[in-house]
Coordinates of C-alpha atoms and ligand atoms in Angstrom, one line a residue:
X1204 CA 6.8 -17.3 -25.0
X1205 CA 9.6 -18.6 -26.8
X1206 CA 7.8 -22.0 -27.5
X1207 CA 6.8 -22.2 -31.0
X1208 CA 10.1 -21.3 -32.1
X1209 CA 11.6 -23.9 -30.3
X1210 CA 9.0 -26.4 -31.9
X1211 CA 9.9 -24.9 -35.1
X1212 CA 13.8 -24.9 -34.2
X1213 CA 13.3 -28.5 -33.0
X1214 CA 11.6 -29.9 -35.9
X1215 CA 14.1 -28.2 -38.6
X1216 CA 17.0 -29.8 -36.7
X1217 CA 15.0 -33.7 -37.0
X1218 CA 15.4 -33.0 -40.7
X1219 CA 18.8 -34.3 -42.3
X1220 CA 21.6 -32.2 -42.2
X1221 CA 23.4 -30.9 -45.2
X1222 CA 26.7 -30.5 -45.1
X1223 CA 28.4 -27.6 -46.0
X1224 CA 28.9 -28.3 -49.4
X1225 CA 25.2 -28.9 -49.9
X1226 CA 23.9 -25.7 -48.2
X1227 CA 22.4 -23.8 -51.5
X1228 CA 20.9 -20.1 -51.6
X1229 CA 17.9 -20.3 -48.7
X1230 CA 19.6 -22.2 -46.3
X1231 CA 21.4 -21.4 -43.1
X1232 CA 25.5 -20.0 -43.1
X1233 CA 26.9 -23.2 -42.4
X1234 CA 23.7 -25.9 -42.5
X1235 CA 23.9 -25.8 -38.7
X1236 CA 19.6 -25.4 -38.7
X1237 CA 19.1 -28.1 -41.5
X1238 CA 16.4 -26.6 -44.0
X1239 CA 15.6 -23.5 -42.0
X1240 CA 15.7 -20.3 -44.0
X1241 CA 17.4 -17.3 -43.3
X1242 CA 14.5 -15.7 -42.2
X1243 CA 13.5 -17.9 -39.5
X1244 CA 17.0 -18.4 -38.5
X1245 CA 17.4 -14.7 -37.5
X1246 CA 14.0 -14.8 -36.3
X1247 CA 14.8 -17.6 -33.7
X1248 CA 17.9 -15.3 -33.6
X1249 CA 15.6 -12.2 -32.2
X1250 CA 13.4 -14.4 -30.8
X1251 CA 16.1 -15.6 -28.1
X1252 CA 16.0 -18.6 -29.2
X1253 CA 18.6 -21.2 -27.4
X1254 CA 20.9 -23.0 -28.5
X1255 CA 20.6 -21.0 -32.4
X1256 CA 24.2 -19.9 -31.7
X1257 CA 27.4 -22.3 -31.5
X1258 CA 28.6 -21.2 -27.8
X1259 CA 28.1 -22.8 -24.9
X1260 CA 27.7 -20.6 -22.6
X1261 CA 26.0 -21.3 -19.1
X1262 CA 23.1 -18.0 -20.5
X1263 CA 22.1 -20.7 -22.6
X1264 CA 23.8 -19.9 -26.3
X1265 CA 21.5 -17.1 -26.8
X1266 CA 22.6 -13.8 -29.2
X1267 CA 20.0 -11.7 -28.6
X1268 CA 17.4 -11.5 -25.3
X1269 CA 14.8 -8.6 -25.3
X1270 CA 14.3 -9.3 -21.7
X1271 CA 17.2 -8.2 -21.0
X1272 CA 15.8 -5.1 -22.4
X1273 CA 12.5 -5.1 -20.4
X1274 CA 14.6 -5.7 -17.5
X1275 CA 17.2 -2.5 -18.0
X1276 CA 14.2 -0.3 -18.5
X1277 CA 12.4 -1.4 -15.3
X1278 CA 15.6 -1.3 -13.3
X1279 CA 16.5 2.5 -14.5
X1280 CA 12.7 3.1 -15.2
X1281 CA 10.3 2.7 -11.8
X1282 CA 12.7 1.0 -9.5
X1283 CA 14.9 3.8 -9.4
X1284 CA 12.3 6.1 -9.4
X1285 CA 10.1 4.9 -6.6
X1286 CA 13.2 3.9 -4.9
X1287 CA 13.9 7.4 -4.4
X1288 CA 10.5 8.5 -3.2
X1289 CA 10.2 5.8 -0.8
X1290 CA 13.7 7.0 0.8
X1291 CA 12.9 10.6 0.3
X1292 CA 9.0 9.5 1.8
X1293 CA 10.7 7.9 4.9
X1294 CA 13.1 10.9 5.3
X1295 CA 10.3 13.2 5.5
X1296 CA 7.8 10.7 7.6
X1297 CA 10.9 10.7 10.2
X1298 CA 11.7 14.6 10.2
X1299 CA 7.2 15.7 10.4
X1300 CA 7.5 13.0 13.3
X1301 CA 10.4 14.6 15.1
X1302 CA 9.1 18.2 14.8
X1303 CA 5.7 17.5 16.0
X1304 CA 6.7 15.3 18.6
X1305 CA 10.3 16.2 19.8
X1306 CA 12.0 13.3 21.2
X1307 CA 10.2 11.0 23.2
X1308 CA 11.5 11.6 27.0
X1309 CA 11.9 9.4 30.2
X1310 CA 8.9 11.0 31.4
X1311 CA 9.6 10.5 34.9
X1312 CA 13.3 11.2 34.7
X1313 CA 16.3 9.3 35.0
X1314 CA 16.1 6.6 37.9
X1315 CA 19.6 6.7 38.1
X1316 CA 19.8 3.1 38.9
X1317 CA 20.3 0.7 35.1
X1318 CA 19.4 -2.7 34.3
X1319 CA 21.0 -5.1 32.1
X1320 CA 19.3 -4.7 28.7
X1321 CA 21.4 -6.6 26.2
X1322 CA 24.6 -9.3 26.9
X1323 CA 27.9 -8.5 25.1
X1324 CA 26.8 -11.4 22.6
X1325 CA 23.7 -9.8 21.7
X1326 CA 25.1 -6.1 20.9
X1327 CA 28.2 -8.2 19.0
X1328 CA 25.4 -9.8 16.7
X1329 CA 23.3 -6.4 16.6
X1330 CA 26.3 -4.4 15.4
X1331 CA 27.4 -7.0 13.2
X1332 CA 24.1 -7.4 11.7
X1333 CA 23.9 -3.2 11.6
X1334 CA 27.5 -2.1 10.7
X1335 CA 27.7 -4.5 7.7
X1336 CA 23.7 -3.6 6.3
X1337 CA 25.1 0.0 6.8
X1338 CA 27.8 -0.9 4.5
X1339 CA 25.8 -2.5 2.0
X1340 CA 23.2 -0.4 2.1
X1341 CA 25.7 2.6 1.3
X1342 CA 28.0 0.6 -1.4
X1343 CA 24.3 -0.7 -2.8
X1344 CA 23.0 2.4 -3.5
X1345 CA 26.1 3.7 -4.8
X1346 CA 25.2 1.2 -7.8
X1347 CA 21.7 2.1 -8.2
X1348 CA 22.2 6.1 -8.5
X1349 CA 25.9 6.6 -7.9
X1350 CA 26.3 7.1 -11.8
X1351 CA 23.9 10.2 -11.7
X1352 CA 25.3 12.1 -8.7
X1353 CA 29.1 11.2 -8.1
X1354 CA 30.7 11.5 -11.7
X1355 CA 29.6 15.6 -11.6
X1356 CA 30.9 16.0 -8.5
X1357 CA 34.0 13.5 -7.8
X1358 CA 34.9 13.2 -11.5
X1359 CA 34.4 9.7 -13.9
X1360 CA 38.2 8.5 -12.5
X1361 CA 37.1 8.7 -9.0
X1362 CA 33.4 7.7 -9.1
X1363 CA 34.9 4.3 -11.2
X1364 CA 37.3 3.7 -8.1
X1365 CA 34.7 3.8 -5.7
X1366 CA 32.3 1.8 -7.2
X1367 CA 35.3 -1.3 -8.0
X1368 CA 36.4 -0.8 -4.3
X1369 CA 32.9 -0.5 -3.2
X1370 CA 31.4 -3.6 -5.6
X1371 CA 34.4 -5.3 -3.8
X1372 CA 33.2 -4.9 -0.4
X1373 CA 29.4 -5.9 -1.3
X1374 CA 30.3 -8.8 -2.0
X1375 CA 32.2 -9.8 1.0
X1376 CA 30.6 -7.8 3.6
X1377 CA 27.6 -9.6 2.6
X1378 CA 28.9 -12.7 4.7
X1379 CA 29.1 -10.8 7.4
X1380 CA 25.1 -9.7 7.5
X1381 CA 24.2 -13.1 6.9
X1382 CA 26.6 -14.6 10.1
X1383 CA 24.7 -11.2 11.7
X1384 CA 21.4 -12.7 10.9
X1385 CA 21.9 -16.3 12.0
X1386 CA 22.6 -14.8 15.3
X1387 CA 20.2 -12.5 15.8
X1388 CA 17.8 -15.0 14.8
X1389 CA 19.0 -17.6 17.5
X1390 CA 19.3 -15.1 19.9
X1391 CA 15.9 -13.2 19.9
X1392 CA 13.5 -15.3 17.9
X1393 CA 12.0 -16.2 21.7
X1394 CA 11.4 -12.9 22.1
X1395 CA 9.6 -12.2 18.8
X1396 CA 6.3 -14.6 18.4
X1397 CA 3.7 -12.1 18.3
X1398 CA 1.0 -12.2 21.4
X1399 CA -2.0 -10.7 22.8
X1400 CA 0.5 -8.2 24.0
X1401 CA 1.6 -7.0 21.0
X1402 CA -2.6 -6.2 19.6
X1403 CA -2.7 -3.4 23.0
X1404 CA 0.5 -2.2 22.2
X1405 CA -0.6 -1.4 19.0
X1406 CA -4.1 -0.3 19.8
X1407 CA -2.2 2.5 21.7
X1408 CA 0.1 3.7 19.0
X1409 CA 2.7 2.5 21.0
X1410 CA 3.0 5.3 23.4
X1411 CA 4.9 7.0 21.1
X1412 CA 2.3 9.3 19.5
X1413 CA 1.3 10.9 22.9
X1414 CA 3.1 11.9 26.1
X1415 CA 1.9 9.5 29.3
X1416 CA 0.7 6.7 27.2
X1417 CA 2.9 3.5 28.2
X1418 CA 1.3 0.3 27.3
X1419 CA 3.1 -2.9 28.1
X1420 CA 5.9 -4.9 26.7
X1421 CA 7.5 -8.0 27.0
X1422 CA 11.5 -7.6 26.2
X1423 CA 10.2 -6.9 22.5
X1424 CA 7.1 -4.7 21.5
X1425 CA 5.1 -5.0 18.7
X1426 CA 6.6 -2.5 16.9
X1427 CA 10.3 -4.2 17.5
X1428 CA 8.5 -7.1 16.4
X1429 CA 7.8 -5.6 13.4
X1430 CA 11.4 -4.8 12.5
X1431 CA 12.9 -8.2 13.6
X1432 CA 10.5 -10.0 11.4
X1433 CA 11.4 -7.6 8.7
X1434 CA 15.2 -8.0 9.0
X1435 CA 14.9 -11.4 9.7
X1436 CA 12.6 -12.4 6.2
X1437 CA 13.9 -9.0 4.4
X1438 CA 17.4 -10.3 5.0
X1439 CA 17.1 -13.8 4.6
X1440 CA 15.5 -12.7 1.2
X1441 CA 18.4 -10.6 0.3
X1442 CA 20.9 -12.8 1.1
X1443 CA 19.1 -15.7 -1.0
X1444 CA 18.2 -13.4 -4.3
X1445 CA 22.1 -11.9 -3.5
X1446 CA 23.4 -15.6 -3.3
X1447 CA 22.1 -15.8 -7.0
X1448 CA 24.1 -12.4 -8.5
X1449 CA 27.0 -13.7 -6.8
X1450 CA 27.2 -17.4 -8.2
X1451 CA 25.0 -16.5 -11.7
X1452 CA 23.5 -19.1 -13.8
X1453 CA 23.6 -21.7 -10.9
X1454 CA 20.2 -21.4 -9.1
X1455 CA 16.2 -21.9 -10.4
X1456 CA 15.5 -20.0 -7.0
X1457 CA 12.2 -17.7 -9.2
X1458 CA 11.4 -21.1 -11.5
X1459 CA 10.7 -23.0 -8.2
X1460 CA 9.2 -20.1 -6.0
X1461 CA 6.9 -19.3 -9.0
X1462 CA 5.9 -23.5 -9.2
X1463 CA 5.3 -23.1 -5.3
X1464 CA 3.0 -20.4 -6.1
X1465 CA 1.3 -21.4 -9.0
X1466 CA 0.1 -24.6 -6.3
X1467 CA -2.1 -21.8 -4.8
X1468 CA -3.8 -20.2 -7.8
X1469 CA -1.1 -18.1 -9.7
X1470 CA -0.3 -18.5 -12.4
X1471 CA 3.1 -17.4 -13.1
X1472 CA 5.8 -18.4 -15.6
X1473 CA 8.1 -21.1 -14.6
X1474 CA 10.5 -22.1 -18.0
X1475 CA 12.8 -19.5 -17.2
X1476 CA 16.2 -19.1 -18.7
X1477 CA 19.0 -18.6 -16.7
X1478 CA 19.5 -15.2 -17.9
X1479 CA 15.9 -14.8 -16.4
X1480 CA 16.5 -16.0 -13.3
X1481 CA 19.4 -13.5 -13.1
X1482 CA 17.6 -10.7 -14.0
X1483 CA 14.7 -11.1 -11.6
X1484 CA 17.3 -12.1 -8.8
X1485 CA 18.5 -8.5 -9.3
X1486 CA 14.8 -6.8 -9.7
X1487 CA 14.1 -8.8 -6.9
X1488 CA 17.2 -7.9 -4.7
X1489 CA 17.3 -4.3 -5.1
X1490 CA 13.2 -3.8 -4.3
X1491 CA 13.8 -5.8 -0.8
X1492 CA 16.7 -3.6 -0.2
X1493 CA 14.9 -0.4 -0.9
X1494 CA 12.2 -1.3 1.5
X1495 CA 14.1 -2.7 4.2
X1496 CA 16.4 0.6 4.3
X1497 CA 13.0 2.3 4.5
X1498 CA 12.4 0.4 7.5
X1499 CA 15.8 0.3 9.1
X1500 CA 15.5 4.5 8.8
X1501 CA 12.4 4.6 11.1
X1502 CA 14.7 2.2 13.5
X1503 CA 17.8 4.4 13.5
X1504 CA 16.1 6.9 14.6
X1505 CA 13.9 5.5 17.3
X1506 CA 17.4 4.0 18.5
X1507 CA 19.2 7.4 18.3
X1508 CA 17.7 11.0 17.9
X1509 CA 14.2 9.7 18.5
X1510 CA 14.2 8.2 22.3
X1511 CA 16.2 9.4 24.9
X1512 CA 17.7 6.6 26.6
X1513 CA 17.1 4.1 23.8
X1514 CA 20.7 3.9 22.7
X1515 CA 22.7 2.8 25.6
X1516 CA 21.1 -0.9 25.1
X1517 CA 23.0 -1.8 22.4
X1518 CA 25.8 1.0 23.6
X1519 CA 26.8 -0.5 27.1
X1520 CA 24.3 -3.0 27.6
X1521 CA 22.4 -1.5 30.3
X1522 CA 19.5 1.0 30.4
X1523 CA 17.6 3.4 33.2
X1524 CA 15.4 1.7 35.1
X1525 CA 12.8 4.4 34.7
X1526 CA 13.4 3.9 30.9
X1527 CA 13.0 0.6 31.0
X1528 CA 9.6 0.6 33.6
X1529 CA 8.4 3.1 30.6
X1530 CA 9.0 0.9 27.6
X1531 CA 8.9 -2.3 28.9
X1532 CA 7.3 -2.9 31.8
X1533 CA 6.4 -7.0 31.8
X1534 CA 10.1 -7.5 30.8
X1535 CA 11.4 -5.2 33.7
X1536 CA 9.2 -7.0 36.1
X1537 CA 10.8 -10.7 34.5
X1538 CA 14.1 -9.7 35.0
X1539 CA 13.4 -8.4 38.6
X1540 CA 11.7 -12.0 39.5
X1541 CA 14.1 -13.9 38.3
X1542 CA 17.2 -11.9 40.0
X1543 CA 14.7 -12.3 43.4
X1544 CA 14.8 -15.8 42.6
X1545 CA 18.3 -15.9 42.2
X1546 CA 18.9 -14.3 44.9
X1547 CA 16.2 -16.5 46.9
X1548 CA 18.2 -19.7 45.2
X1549 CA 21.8 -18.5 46.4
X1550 CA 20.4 -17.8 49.3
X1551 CA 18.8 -20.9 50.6
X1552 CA 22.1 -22.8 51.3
X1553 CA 22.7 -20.6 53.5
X1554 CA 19.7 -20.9 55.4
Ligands
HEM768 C1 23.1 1.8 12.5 C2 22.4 2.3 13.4 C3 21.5 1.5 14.4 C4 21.2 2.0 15.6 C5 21.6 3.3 16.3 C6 20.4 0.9 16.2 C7 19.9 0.9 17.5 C8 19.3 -0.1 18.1 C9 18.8 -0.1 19.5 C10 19.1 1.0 20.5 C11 18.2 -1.3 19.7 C12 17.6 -1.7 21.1 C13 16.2 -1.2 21.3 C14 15.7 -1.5 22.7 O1 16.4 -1.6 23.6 O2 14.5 -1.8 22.8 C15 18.2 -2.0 18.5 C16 17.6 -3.2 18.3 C17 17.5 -3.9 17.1 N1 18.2 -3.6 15.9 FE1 19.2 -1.8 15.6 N2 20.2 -0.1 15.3 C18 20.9 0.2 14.1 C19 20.9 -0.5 13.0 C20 20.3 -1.7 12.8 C21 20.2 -2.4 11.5 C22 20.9 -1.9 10.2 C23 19.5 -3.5 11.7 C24 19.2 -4.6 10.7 C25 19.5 -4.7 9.5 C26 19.1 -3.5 13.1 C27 18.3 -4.5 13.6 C28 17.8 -4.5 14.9 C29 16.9 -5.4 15.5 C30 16.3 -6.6 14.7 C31 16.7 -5.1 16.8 C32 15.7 -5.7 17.8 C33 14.3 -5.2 17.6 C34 14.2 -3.8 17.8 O3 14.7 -3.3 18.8 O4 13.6 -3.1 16.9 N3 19.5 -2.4 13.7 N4 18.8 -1.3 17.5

């Protein structure tokens, strides 16, 4: 984009200098661009030319950067806007779901008797993972549309508070979702490599469009599947593009993703400026965020509201049995085995 002017800016500086006292009427303020004319000089200036100004600062010595502009409109422009129909969308999605179909039941009731669901280790990584996304999620927002419903309602003063305490704590609670997702990632990845399984469950709907349908499951269904993979790459993603905002001017993350991609058939820009590489890093950041709190809605409310007996997994640990026999049936019928042959095992000295 910017290359002829850099040709042009490259060849005027291979001409002698002037000094200062030769610079005549014509000629740059100062002689730093040789022969180059006023004209081109702000040109090069608009243009976003590097290196045109004297500073040395890591954005690359630039004055003036219409992306910069491109990138305010399409962060306030359609990423706002489809931001907020995809919440409002998933919102709505949830509540049609929940009045046509209620809350899914233990069909056949209560067993009365639980089985262990989840270890202490797994609900510390899960509500790790969860409390701190919550947190970003809410703080996140707050940047994106905060300025257009707080200040009317909490005041200028207030709404600046909240955002400095809550800009604070995006920052630093993002550690805490990425130790979240390291874990969760040892932990279950086992448990989430998509099988034959996973094609029935989904043939089915689930079970959770009709009463008395129950296909299958390992310890993970396709469906769960779906949402570990997405938390998994969504907040890996995050994390990475969030990485960038934090530390800015210090990665070529897009540069080298778009080289990787041009190898099979884009064609996408790759001399980007640092100031680029910030900008999509925040483009980027906030349209992963977006669709991964459209996700994470669907699975607070399977986890709460939507399932009876769901929520004591990653409350206590432990679930019904008939719950369990319901939802997952293959992983119920695991976990008995191996108890039997536990039992079998501790047993046999004995015999
Ligand atoms: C804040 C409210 C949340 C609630 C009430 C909740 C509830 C639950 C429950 C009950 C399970 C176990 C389901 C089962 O036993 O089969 C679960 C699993 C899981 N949760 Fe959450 N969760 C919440 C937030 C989150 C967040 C924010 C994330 C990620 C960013 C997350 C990621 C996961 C993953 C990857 C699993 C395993 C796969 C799955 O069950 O879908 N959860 N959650």
């Amino acid at each position: 984009m910017v290359g002829p002017a850099v040709a042009q800016e490259a060849a005027a500086q291979a001409q002698p200098q002037p000094g200062p006292e030769e610079a005549v009427g014509g000629t740059v303020p100062g002689a730093a661009l040789g022969t180059t004319s006023d004209a081109d000089f702000w040109r090069q200036i608009r243009r976003g030319v590097s290196g045109v100004s004297q500073q040395t600062h890591q954005a690359g010595g630039r004055l003036i950067q219409s992306s910069g502009d491109n990138w305010r409109a399409v962060r306030n422009g359609p990423v706002s806007r489809y931001g907020v129909w995809l919440l409002i969308g998933a919102v709505a999605l949830l509540a049609v779901f929940f009045a046509l179909r209620g809350r899914i039941r233990i069909e056949h009731g209560p067993a009365g008797t639980t089985i262990e669901r989840f270890a202490p280790i797994e609900r510390v990584a899960h509500w790790l993972t969860a409390g701190s996304f919550v947190i970003l999620a809410i703080t996140g927002l707050n940047l994106l549309y905060g300025r257009y419903v707080l200040p009317p309602v909490i005041g200028k003063e207030a709404f600046a508070a909240i955002t400095l305490a809550g800009k604070w704590a995006h920052n630093w609670v993002a550690f805490a979702f990425m130790v979240g997702l390291v874990m969760i990632f040892v932990l279950w990845v086992v448990h989430n490599i998509p099988s034959r399984v996973d094609l029935k469950w989904f043939a089915q709907g689930g079970g959770l469009f009709s009463k008395g349908v129950h296909p299958p499951a390992r310890k993970f269904n396709g469906g769960q599947k779906i949402v570990f993979w997405a938390t998994i790459l969504g907040g890996a993603s995050l994390s990475l593009s969030g990485w960038a905002l934090l530390d800015p001017f210090t990665t070529t993350m897009f540069a080298d993703t778009f080289a990787a991609l041009n190898l099979v058939g884009f064609s996408l820009p790759t001399d980007l400026s640092p100031m680029d590489e910030q900008q999509l890093a925040q483009i980027w950041h906030t349209v992963v965020a977006l669709v991964m709190i459209g996700i994470i809605l669907a699975h607070i409310y399977i986890g709460s509201i939507g399932m009876e007996g769901a929520f004591a997994a990653m409350g206590s640990g432990q679930v019904d049995l008939n719950w369990a026999r319901e939802h997952h049936s293959l992983w119920v019928d695991e976990v008995l085995e191996k108890e039997r042959d536990r039992q079998h095992g501790h047993a046999q000295p004995a015999e």
